[in-house]
PDB file of C-alpha atoms in Angstrom:
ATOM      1  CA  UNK A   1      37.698 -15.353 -21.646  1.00  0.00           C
ATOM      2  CA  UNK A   2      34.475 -16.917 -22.540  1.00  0.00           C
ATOM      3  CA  UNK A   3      31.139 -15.204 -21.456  1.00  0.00           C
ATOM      4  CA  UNK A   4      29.398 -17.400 -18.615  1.00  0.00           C
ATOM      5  CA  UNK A   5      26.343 -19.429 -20.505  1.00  0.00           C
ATOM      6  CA  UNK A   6      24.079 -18.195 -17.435  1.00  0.00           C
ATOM      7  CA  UNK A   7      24.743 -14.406 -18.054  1.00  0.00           C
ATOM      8  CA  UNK A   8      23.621 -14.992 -21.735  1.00  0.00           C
ATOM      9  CA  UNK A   9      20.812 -16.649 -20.497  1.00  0.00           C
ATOM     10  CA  UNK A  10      19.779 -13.733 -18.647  1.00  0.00           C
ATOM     11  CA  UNK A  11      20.324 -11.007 -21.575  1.00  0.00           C
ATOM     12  CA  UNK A  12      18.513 -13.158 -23.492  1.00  0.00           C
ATOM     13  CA  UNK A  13      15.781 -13.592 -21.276  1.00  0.00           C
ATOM     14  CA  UNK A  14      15.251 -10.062 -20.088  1.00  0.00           C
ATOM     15  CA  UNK A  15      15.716  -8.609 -23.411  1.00  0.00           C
ATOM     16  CA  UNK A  16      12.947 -10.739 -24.904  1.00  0.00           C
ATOM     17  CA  UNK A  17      10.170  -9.138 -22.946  1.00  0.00           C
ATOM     18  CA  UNK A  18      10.971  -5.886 -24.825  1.00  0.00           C
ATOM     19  CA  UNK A  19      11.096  -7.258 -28.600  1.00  0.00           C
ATOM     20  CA  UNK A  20       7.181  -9.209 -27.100  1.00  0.00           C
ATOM     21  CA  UNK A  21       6.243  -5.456 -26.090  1.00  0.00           C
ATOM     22  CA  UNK A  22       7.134  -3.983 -29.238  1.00  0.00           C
ATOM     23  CA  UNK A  23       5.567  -6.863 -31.058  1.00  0.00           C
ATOM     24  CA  UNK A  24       2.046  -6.869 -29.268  1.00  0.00           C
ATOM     25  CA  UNK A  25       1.701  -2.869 -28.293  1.00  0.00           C
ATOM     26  CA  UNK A  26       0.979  -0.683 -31.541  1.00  0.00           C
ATOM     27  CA  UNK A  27       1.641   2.613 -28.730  1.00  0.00           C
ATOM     28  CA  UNK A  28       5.048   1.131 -28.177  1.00  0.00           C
ATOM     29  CA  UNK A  29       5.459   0.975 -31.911  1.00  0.00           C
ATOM     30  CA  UNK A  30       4.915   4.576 -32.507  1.00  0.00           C
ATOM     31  CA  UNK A  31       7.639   5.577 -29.661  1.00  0.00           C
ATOM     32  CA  UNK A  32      10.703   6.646 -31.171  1.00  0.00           C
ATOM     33  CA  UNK A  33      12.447   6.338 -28.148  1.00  0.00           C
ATOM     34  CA  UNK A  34      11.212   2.822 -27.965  1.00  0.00           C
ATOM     35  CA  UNK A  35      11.727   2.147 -31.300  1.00  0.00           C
ATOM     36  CA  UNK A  36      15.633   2.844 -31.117  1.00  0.00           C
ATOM     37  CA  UNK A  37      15.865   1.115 -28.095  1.00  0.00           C
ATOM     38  CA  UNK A  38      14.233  -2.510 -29.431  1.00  0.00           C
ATOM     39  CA  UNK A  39      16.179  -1.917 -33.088  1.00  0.00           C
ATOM     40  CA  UNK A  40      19.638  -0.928 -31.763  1.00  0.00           C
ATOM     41  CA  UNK A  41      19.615  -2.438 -28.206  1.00  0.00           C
ATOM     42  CA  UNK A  42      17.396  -5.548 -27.462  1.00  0.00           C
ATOM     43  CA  UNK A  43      17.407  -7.097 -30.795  1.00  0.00           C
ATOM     44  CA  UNK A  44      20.713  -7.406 -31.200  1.00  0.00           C
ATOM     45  CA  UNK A  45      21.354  -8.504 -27.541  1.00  0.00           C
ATOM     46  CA  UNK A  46      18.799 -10.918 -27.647  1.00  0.00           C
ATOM     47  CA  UNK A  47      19.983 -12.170 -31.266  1.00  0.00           C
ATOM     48  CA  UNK A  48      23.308 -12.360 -30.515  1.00  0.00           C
ATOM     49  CA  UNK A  49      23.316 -14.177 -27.195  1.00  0.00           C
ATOM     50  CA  UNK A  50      20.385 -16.432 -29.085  1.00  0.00           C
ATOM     51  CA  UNK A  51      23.037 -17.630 -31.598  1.00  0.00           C
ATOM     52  CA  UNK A  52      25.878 -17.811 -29.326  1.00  0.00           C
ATOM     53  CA  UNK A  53      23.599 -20.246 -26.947  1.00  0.00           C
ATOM     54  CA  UNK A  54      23.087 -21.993 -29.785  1.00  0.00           C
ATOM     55  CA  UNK A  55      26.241 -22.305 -31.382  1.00  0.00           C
ATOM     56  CA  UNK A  56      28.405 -22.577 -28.467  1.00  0.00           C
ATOM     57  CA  UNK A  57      28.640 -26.503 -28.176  1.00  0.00           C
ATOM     58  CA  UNK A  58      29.427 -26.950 -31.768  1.00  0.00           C
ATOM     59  CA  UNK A  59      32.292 -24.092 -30.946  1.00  0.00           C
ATOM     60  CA  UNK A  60      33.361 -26.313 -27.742  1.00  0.00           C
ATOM     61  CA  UNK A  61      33.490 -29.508 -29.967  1.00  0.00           C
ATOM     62  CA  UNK A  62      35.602 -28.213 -32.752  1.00  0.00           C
ATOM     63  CA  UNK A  63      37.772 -27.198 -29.933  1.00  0.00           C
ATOM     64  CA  UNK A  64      38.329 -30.127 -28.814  1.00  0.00           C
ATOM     65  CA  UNK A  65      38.859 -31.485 -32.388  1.00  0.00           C
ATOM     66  CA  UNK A  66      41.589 -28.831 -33.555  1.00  0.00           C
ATOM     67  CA  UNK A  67      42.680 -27.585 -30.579  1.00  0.00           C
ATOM     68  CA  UNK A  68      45.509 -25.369 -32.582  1.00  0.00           C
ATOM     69  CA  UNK A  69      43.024 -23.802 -34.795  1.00  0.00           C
TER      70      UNK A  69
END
């Protein structure tokens, strides 16, 4: 079943505010805690539903074109 483009949309956009916070606020940067959270959580949340975003119409076009592949 293929996730819904407008729930990766939304991980993508409400994970980005924390990668901007860890980016921008040195205090943030010096959190553990916070530090886990943007390495092991939102980055690869917001990478992964980045790629898949972008990839996913060349995926739906070679689909179409090999449809038993």
């Amino acid at each position: 079943m293929p996730i819904p483009r407008t729930l990766l949309r939304t991980v993508h956009l409400t994970a980005s505010p924390l990668i901007g916070a860890f980016v921008y606020s040195g205090a943030l940067r010096e959190n553990d805690t916070f530090l886990a959270l943007v390495q092991w959580g939102a980055f690869p949340l917001v990478a992964g539903a980045g790629l898949t975003l972008w990839l996913a119409p060349r995926w739906a076009r070679r689909a179409l074109r090999h449809p038993n592949a």
